[in-house]
Amino acid sequence: MWWLSAIYSESDDEVDAHAPGTAGSTAGIMRVAAAEIQKGNGKHISVVHRLTHFSATSDGGVQQVRGCTKVYQLRLVVPPAGDTERELRRWVGASVAPLVYHSRFHRRLQRLWSSLIADVTVPPHAQRVEVFFDVGFLRPENCTPERMERVRAALEGMADEPLRGYDAGMELHLPEPVRCDAGEEDCPICLELLEGDDLAAWTGCSKPHVFHGACLELVLRKSDRCPLCRRSWYIEPQRLRHAKHGQRQSAAKTLVGIFLFVCMIVLAFFTWMMYS
């Protein structure tokens, strides 16, 4: 087993290139770990997205907005014929957009993800990959290169903080690479002949629906359903149980226990008053 870890930061054309790790009003860092495990356990990619909102301060700095941090965990099952690094680069960034990001953040976060993941190198025999994608937002009207650099520095400082549960968790199958004989059928999206090595099947459909990989990638950036049968690509129809749910249940049980204890004390007091 081996592990790799790194923090990557890049920029795109929405902001001065001298502000690394930012995309307009968005900054991000990425940490990646990869491991080779024994055969039979299957291949998967685990992605944790932590999205944090920041506000500007009067002294030119930034501060974290309380209650505006969201954490999402996705476990993506890699098909047996799939290559973990290829799946990570191509499908993961495109597929998580409609599941995790608000529509107004789709474009900038996909750009940020793409720029950071481009520098990631996964060992060829890695069976498991874990990605932590930490993103910070600042209102566009408050953005300056100095403030965005402070947002990125704040994200790096938060990197080792323990997560306080997940707001949502999902488990998904990634598209499966397939081969088709020339002249068999057309791609349902572009209506051109399905041929070549860049073909993928939507998993979970009653009948496998095959598309050009590039066409399916465009669909995944906007939707989490098969273009033909509209079947969702979740493994389970319901979201995975996550830590915050358990924490809320535990807190509720504690409050009920305290309430019952107080009621018993009050009842005992009135009983003592009646018979004293």
mmCIF file of C-alpha atoms in Angstrom:
data_model
loop_
_atom_site.group_PDB
_atom_site.id
_atom_site.type_symbol
_atom_site.label_atom_id
_atom_site.label_comp_id
_atom_site.label_asym_id
_atom_site.label_seq_id
_atom_site.Cartn_x
_atom_site.Cartn_y
_atom_site.Cartn_z
ATOM 1 C CA MET A 1 0.000 0.000 0.000
ATOM 2 C CA TRP A 2 1.186 3.526 -0.702
ATOM 3 C CA TRP A 3 -0.236 6.978 -0.207
ATOM 4 C CA LEU A 4 0.269 10.239 -2.037
ATOM 5 C CA SER A 5 -0.811 13.616 -0.761
ATOM 6 C CA ALA A 6 -0.481 17.122 -2.142
ATOM 7 C CA ILE A 7 -2.092 20.540 -2.262
ATOM 8 C CA TYR A 8 -2.621 21.949 -5.746
ATOM 9 C CA SER A 9 -3.542 25.473 -6.700
ATOM 10 C CA GLU A 10 -4.089 26.983 -10.128
ATOM 11 C CA SER A 11 -5.988 29.901 -11.648
ATOM 12 C CA ASP A 12 -8.210 30.509 -14.658
ATOM 13 C CA ASP A 13 -8.989 33.456 -16.907
ATOM 14 C CA GLU A 14 -11.599 34.952 -14.570
ATOM 15 C CA VAL A 15 -8.981 36.416 -12.235
ATOM 16 C CA ASP A 16 -5.454 37.729 -12.255
ATOM 17 C CA ALA A 17 -3.042 34.843 -12.790
ATOM 18 C CA HIS A 18 -0.985 36.132 -9.855
ATOM 19 C CA ALA A 19 -3.715 34.917 -7.476
ATOM 20 C CA PRO A 20 -3.063 31.136 -7.508
ATOM 21 C CA GLY A 21 -5.753 28.707 -6.459
ATOM 22 C CA THR A 22 -8.600 31.033 -7.381
ATOM 23 C CA ALA A 23 -11.311 31.160 -10.031
ATOM 24 C CA GLY A 24 -12.890 34.594 -9.899
ATOM 25 C CA SER A 25 -14.524 34.788 -6.475
ATOM 26 C CA THR A 26 -13.658 31.148 -5.742
ATOM 27 C CA ALA A 27 -10.495 29.625 -4.268
ATOM 28 C CA GLY A 28 -9.694 25.978 -3.722
ATOM 29 C CA ILE A 29 -7.161 23.412 -2.632
ATOM 30 C CA MET A 30 -7.089 19.708 -3.394
ATOM 31 C CA ARG A 31 -5.504 16.829 -1.499
ATOM 32 C CA VAL A 32 -5.249 13.412 -3.089
ATOM 33 C CA ALA A 33 -4.335 9.996 -1.687
ATOM 34 C CA ALA A 34 -4.081 6.734 -3.627
ATOM 35 C CA ALA A 35 -3.646 3.153 -2.456
ATOM 36 C CA GLU A 36 -3.317 -0.295 -3.946
ATOM 37 C CA ILE A 37 -5.468 -2.838 -2.144
ATOM 38 C CA GLN A 38 -5.995 -6.566 -2.518
ATOM 39 C CA LYS A 39 -8.022 -7.858 -5.406
ATOM 40 C CA GLY A 40 -11.678 -8.531 -4.748
ATOM 41 C CA ASN A 41 -12.372 -5.303 -2.879
ATOM 42 C CA GLY A 42 -13.187 -3.425 -6.079
ATOM 43 C CA LYS A 43 -12.068 -0.013 -7.246
ATOM 44 C CA HIS A 44 -13.636 3.195 -6.039
ATOM 45 C CA ILE A 45 -13.037 6.914 -5.766
ATOM 46 C CA SER A 46 -14.081 8.776 -2.631
ATOM 47 C CA VAL A 47 -14.567 12.531 -2.952
ATOM 48 C CA VAL A 48 -15.255 14.926 -0.084
ATOM 49 C CA HIS A 49 -16.340 18.448 -1.081
ATOM 50 C CA ARG A 50 -16.261 21.130 1.597
ATOM 51 C CA LEU A 51 -17.771 24.406 0.401
ATOM 52 C CA THR A 52 -17.163 27.406 2.681
ATOM 53 C CA HIS A 53 -18.451 30.967 2.299
ATOM 54 C CA PHE A 54 -16.308 33.910 3.396
ATOM 55 C CA SER A 55 -17.126 37.585 3.931
ATOM 56 C CA ALA A 56 -14.889 40.652 3.658
ATOM 57 C CA THR A 57 -13.781 42.554 6.760
ATOM 58 C CA SER A 58 -13.207 46.296 7.067
ATOM 59 C CA ASP A 59 -9.436 45.879 7.396
ATOM 60 C CA GLY A 60 -9.153 44.197 3.990
ATOM 61 C CA GLY A 61 -9.214 40.655 5.317
ATOM 62 C CA VAL A 62 -11.767 37.847 5.192
ATOM 63 C CA GLN A 63 -13.660 35.782 7.727
ATOM 64 C CA GLN A 64 -15.611 32.564 7.541
ATOM 65 C CA VAL A 65 -19.398 32.962 7.483
ATOM 66 C CA ARG A 66 -20.879 30.857 10.261
ATOM 67 C CA GLY A 67 -23.430 28.272 9.263
ATOM 68 C CA CYS A 68 -22.604 28.533 5.555
ATOM 69 C CA THR A 69 -20.214 25.578 5.235
ATOM 70 C CA LYS A 70 -21.518 22.494 3.454
ATOM 71 C CA VAL A 71 -19.792 19.103 3.269
ATOM 72 C CA TYR A 72 -20.690 16.449 0.707
ATOM 73 C CA GLN A 73 -19.260 12.962 0.379
ATOM 74 C CA LEU A 74 -19.488 10.907 -2.800
ATOM 75 C CA ARG A 75 -18.335 7.326 -3.255
ATOM 76 C CA LEU A 76 -17.960 6.517 -6.938
ATOM 77 C CA VAL A 77 -17.623 2.872 -7.947
ATOM 78 C CA VAL A 78 -15.177 2.374 -10.812
ATOM 79 C CA PRO A 79 -16.200 -0.362 -13.305
ATOM 80 C CA PRO A 80 -13.861 -3.392 -13.460
ATOM 81 C CA ALA A 81 -12.663 -2.385 -16.935
ATOM 82 C CA GLY A 82 -12.175 1.242 -15.913
ATOM 83 C CA ASP A 83 -8.880 2.952 -15.169
ATOM 84 C CA THR A 84 -8.945 4.803 -11.851
ATOM 85 C CA GLU A 85 -6.881 7.794 -12.975
ATOM 86 C CA ARG A 86 -8.795 8.149 -16.240
ATOM 87 C CA GLU A 87 -12.141 7.952 -14.425
ATOM 88 C CA LEU A 88 -10.971 10.543 -11.907
ATOM 89 C CA ARG A 89 -9.899 13.000 -14.574
ATOM 90 C CA ARG A 90 -12.840 12.589 -16.898
ATOM 91 C CA TRP A 91 -16.019 11.589 -15.117
ATOM 92 C CA VAL A 92 -15.774 12.696 -11.506
ATOM 93 C CA GLY A 93 -15.546 16.446 -12.092
ATOM 94 C CA ALA A 94 -18.349 16.384 -14.646
ATOM 95 C CA SER A 95 -20.654 14.101 -12.709
ATOM 96 C CA VAL A 96 -20.604 15.798 -9.320
ATOM 97 C CA ALA A 97 -21.758 19.193 -10.622
ATOM 98 C CA PRO A 98 -25.538 18.549 -10.716
ATOM 99 C CA LEU A 99 -25.340 16.518 -7.498
ATOM 100 C CA VAL A 100 -23.364 18.900 -5.286
ATOM 101 C CA TYR A 101 -23.078 22.401 -6.716
ATOM 102 C CA HIS A 102 -25.762 25.048 -6.970
ATOM 103 C CA SER A 103 -26.401 25.865 -10.633
ATOM 104 C CA ARG A 104 -24.805 29.316 -10.365
ATOM 105 C CA PHE A 105 -21.540 27.711 -9.224
ATOM 106 C CA HIS A 106 -21.375 24.912 -11.827
ATOM 107 C CA ARG A 107 -19.085 26.568 -14.331
ATOM 108 C CA ARG A 108 -16.521 28.085 -11.998
ATOM 109 C CA LEU A 109 -16.226 24.966 -9.813
ATOM 110 C CA GLN A 110 -15.856 22.693 -12.807
ATOM 111 C CA ARG A 111 -13.065 24.949 -14.057
ATOM 112 C CA LEU A 112 -11.382 24.955 -10.669
ATOM 113 C CA TRP A 113 -11.695 21.159 -10.379
ATOM 114 C CA SER A 114 -10.317 20.646 -13.888
ATOM 115 C CA SER A 115 -7.335 22.922 -13.309
ATOM 116 C CA LEU A 116 -6.414 21.227 -10.036
ATOM 117 C CA ILE A 117 -6.983 17.627 -11.120
ATOM 118 C CA ALA A 118 -4.795 18.169 -14.196
ATOM 119 C CA ASP A 119 -1.685 18.041 -11.988
ATOM 120 C CA VAL A 120 -2.708 14.892 -10.100
ATOM 121 C CA THR A 121 -0.773 11.707 -10.850
ATOM 122 C CA VAL A 122 -2.312 8.428 -9.691
ATOM 123 C CA PRO A 123 -0.162 5.265 -9.528
ATOM 124 C CA PRO A 124 -1.099 2.844 -12.343
ATOM 125 C CA HIS A 125 -2.290 0.054 -10.033
ATOM 126 C CA ALA A 126 -4.203 2.219 -7.576
ATOM 127 C CA GLN A 127 -7.499 0.618 -6.596
ATOM 128 C CA ARG A 128 -8.686 3.329 -4.264
ATOM 129 C CA VAL A 129 -8.384 7.092 -4.603
ATOM 130 C CA GLU A 130 -9.456 9.643 -2.016
ATOM 131 C CA VAL A 131 -9.869 13.302 -2.929
ATOM 132 C CA PHE A 132 -10.555 16.195 -0.586
ATOM 133 C CA PHE A 133 -11.714 19.282 -2.490
ATOM 134 C CA ASP A 134 -11.844 22.353 -0.254
ATOM 135 C CA VAL A 135 -13.485 25.411 -1.842
ATOM 136 C CA GLY A 136 -13.983 28.944 -0.548
ATOM 137 C CA PHE A 137 -16.410 31.549 -1.923
ATOM 138 C CA LEU A 138 -16.254 35.330 -1.626
ATOM 139 C CA ARG A 139 -18.782 37.783 -3.035
ATOM 140 C CA PRO A 140 -17.546 39.133 -6.407
ATOM 141 C CA GLU A 141 -17.879 42.760 -5.297
ATOM 142 C CA ASN A 142 -15.483 42.062 -2.413
ATOM 143 C CA CYS A 143 -12.841 40.267 -4.458
ATOM 144 C CA THR A 144 -9.286 41.540 -4.604
ATOM 145 C CA PRO A 145 -6.138 39.486 -5.251
ATOM 146 C CA GLU A 146 -5.106 40.003 -1.623
ATOM 147 C CA ARG A 147 -8.449 38.832 -0.223
ATOM 148 C CA MET A 148 -8.571 35.792 -2.494
ATOM 149 C CA GLU A 149 -5.078 34.843 -1.381
ATOM 150 C CA ARG A 150 -6.302 35.089 2.221
ATOM 151 C CA VAL A 151 -9.248 32.841 1.384
ATOM 152 C CA ARG A 152 -6.868 30.268 -0.044
ATOM 153 C CA ALA A 153 -4.619 30.550 3.024
ATOM 154 C CA ALA A 154 -7.662 30.083 5.277
ATOM 155 C CA LEU A 155 -8.587 26.924 3.372
ATOM 156 C CA GLU A 156 -5.094 25.544 3.886
ATOM 157 C CA GLY A 157 -5.437 26.290 7.595
ATOM 158 C CA MET A 158 -8.752 24.402 7.691
ATOM 159 C CA ALA A 159 -7.322 21.363 5.906
ATOM 160 C CA ASP A 160 -6.442 19.469 9.089
ATOM 161 C CA GLU A 161 -9.632 20.352 10.940
ATOM 162 C CA PRO A 162 -11.888 17.336 11.569
ATOM 163 C CA LEU A 163 -15.135 17.240 9.617
ATOM 164 C CA ARG A 164 -18.271 17.650 11.701
ATOM 165 C CA GLY A 165 -20.355 15.238 9.689
ATOM 166 C CA TYR A 166 -21.734 15.427 6.171
ATOM 167 C CA ASP A 167 -24.679 17.395 4.840
ATOM 168 C CA ALA A 168 -25.220 14.693 2.218
ATOM 169 C CA GLY A 169 -23.616 11.472 1.061
ATOM 170 C CA MET A 170 -24.174 9.533 -2.151
ATOM 171 C CA GLU A 171 -22.907 6.350 -3.743
ATOM 172 C CA LEU A 172 -22.770 6.189 -7.543
ATOM 173 C CA HIS A 173 -21.612 4.025 -10.427
ATOM 174 C CA LEU A 174 -19.331 5.635 -12.980
ATOM 175 C CA PRO A 175 -20.042 5.061 -16.701
ATOM 176 C CA GLU A 176 -18.590 1.828 -18.034
ATOM 177 C CA PRO A 177 -16.248 1.777 -21.060
ATOM 178 C CA VAL A 178 -17.580 -0.450 -23.857
ATOM 179 C CA ARG A 179 -16.782 -1.441 -27.432
ATOM 180 C CA CYS A 180 -19.195 -1.566 -30.369
ATOM 181 C CA ASP A 181 -18.752 -3.141 -33.764
ATOM 182 C CA ALA A 182 -18.632 -0.546 -36.532
ATOM 183 C CA GLY A 183 -21.973 0.186 -38.130
ATOM 184 C CA GLU A 184 -24.145 -1.237 -35.330
ATOM 185 C CA GLU A 185 -25.916 1.852 -33.946
ATOM 186 C CA ASP A 186 -25.819 5.626 -33.543
ATOM 187 C CA CYS A 187 -25.127 7.705 -30.459
ATOM 188 C CA PRO A 188 -28.533 8.829 -29.055
ATOM 189 C CA ILE A 189 -27.112 12.282 -28.269
ATOM 190 C CA CYS A 190 -25.254 13.395 -31.402
ATOM 191 C CA LEU A 191 -26.902 10.829 -33.738
ATOM 192 C CA GLU A 192 -23.530 9.922 -35.235
ATOM 193 C CA LEU A 193 -22.180 6.397 -35.612
ATOM 194 C CA LEU A 194 -20.889 4.729 -32.454
ATOM 195 C CA GLU A 195 -17.340 3.733 -33.250
ATOM 196 C CA GLY A 196 -13.845 4.063 -31.861
ATOM 197 C CA ASP A 197 -12.534 3.522 -28.339
ATOM 198 C CA ASP A 198 -14.285 6.470 -26.678
ATOM 199 C CA LEU A 199 -17.620 4.794 -25.889
ATOM 200 C CA ALA A 200 -19.377 4.531 -22.532
ATOM 201 C CA ALA A 201 -22.514 2.845 -21.197
ATOM 202 C CA TRP A 202 -24.906 4.367 -18.673
ATOM 203 C CA THR A 203 -24.963 2.010 -15.702
ATOM 204 C CA GLY A 204 -28.156 0.794 -14.099
ATOM 205 C CA CYS A 205 -30.448 0.989 -17.145
ATOM 206 C CA SER A 206 -32.537 -2.110 -17.836
ATOM 207 C CA LYS A 207 -30.897 -2.170 -21.270
ATOM 208 C CA PRO A 208 -27.383 -0.677 -21.462
ATOM 209 C CA HIS A 209 -27.498 2.646 -23.289
ATOM 210 C CA VAL A 210 -24.244 3.402 -25.095
ATOM 211 C CA PHE A 211 -22.998 6.891 -25.968
ATOM 212 C CA HIS A 212 -19.877 8.595 -27.188
ATOM 213 C CA GLY A 213 -17.788 9.335 -24.120
ATOM 214 C CA ALA A 214 -17.526 13.023 -25.028
ATOM 215 C CA CYS A 215 -21.304 13.292 -25.479
ATOM 216 C CA LEU A 216 -22.008 11.607 -22.159
ATOM 217 C CA GLU A 217 -19.524 13.877 -20.408
ATOM 218 C CA LEU A 218 -21.456 16.934 -21.619
ATOM 219 C CA VAL A 219 -24.723 15.427 -20.350
ATOM 220 C CA LEU A 220 -23.267 14.686 -16.920
ATOM 221 C CA ARG A 221 -22.287 18.316 -16.468
ATOM 222 C CA LYS A 222 -25.973 19.266 -16.430
ATOM 223 C CA SER A 223 -27.946 16.195 -15.368
ATOM 224 C CA ASP A 224 -27.700 13.031 -13.291
ATOM 225 C CA ARG A 225 -30.170 11.036 -15.410
ATOM 226 C CA CYS A 226 -29.868 8.855 -18.480
ATOM 227 C CA PRO A 227 -30.757 10.913 -21.595
ATOM 228 C CA LEU A 228 -32.956 8.067 -22.893
ATOM 229 C CA CYS A 229 -34.808 6.421 -20.013
ATOM 230 C CA ARG A 230 -34.257 9.214 -17.430
ATOM 231 C CA ARG A 231 -33.027 6.686 -14.899
ATOM 232 C CA SER A 232 -30.964 8.166 -12.084
ATOM 233 C CA TRP A 233 -27.441 6.875 -11.771
ATOM 234 C CA TYR A 234 -27.575 6.496 -7.984
ATOM 235 C CA ILE A 235 -26.789 3.003 -6.740
ATOM 236 C CA GLU A 236 -29.376 3.499 -4.025
ATOM 237 C CA PRO A 237 -32.523 5.613 -4.537
ATOM 238 C CA GLN A 238 -31.934 7.265 -1.176
ATOM 239 C CA ARG A 239 -28.902 9.129 0.029
ATOM 240 C CA LEU A 240 -26.416 7.459 2.295
ATOM 241 C CA ARG A 241 -26.800 7.896 6.018
ATOM 242 C CA HIS A 242 -24.366 10.581 7.164
ATOM 243 C CA ALA A 243 -22.847 11.741 10.392
ATOM 244 C CA LYS A 244 -24.888 14.887 10.934
ATOM 245 C CA HIS A 245 -28.089 12.849 10.914
ATOM 246 C CA GLY A 246 -26.704 10.670 13.694
ATOM 247 C CA GLN A 247 -25.552 13.715 15.609
ATOM 248 C CA ARG A 248 -29.033 15.257 15.408
ATOM 249 C CA GLN A 249 -30.589 12.007 16.642
ATOM 250 C CA SER A 250 -28.135 11.866 19.544
ATOM 251 C CA ALA A 251 -28.854 15.496 20.476
ATOM 252 C CA ALA A 252 -32.605 14.856 20.359
ATOM 253 C CA LYS A 253 -32.271 11.831 22.653
ATOM 254 C CA THR A 254 -30.209 13.894 25.094
ATOM 255 C CA LEU A 255 -32.841 16.658 25.211
ATOM 256 C CA VAL A 256 -35.629 14.125 25.783
ATOM 257 C CA GLY A 257 -33.639 12.551 28.611
ATOM 258 C CA ILE A 258 -33.075 15.926 30.284
ATOM 259 C CA PHE A 259 -36.778 16.796 29.942
ATOM 260 C CA LEU A 260 -37.876 13.511 31.541
ATOM 261 C CA PHE A 261 -35.363 13.943 34.359
ATOM 262 C CA VAL A 262 -36.680 17.443 35.136
ATOM 263 C CA CYS A 263 -40.265 16.147 35.074
ATOM 264 C CA MET A 264 -39.373 13.422 37.582
ATOM 265 C CA ILE A 265 -37.788 15.966 39.927
ATOM 266 C CA VAL A 266 -40.836 18.260 39.722
ATOM 267 C CA LEU A 267 -43.190 15.332 40.314
ATOM 268 C CA ALA A 268 -41.162 14.165 43.314
ATOM 269 C CA PHE A 269 -41.181 17.704 44.750
ATOM 270 C CA PHE A 270 -44.982 18.049 44.501
ATOM 271 C CA THR A 271 -45.444 14.572 45.969
ATOM 272 C CA TRP A 272 -43.247 15.512 48.920
ATOM 273 C CA MET A 273 -45.211 18.786 49.376
ATOM 274 C CA MET A 274 -48.537 16.942 49.391
ATOM 275 C CA TYR A 275 -47.546 14.435 52.065
ATOM 276 C CA SER A 276 -45.323 16.620 54.239
#
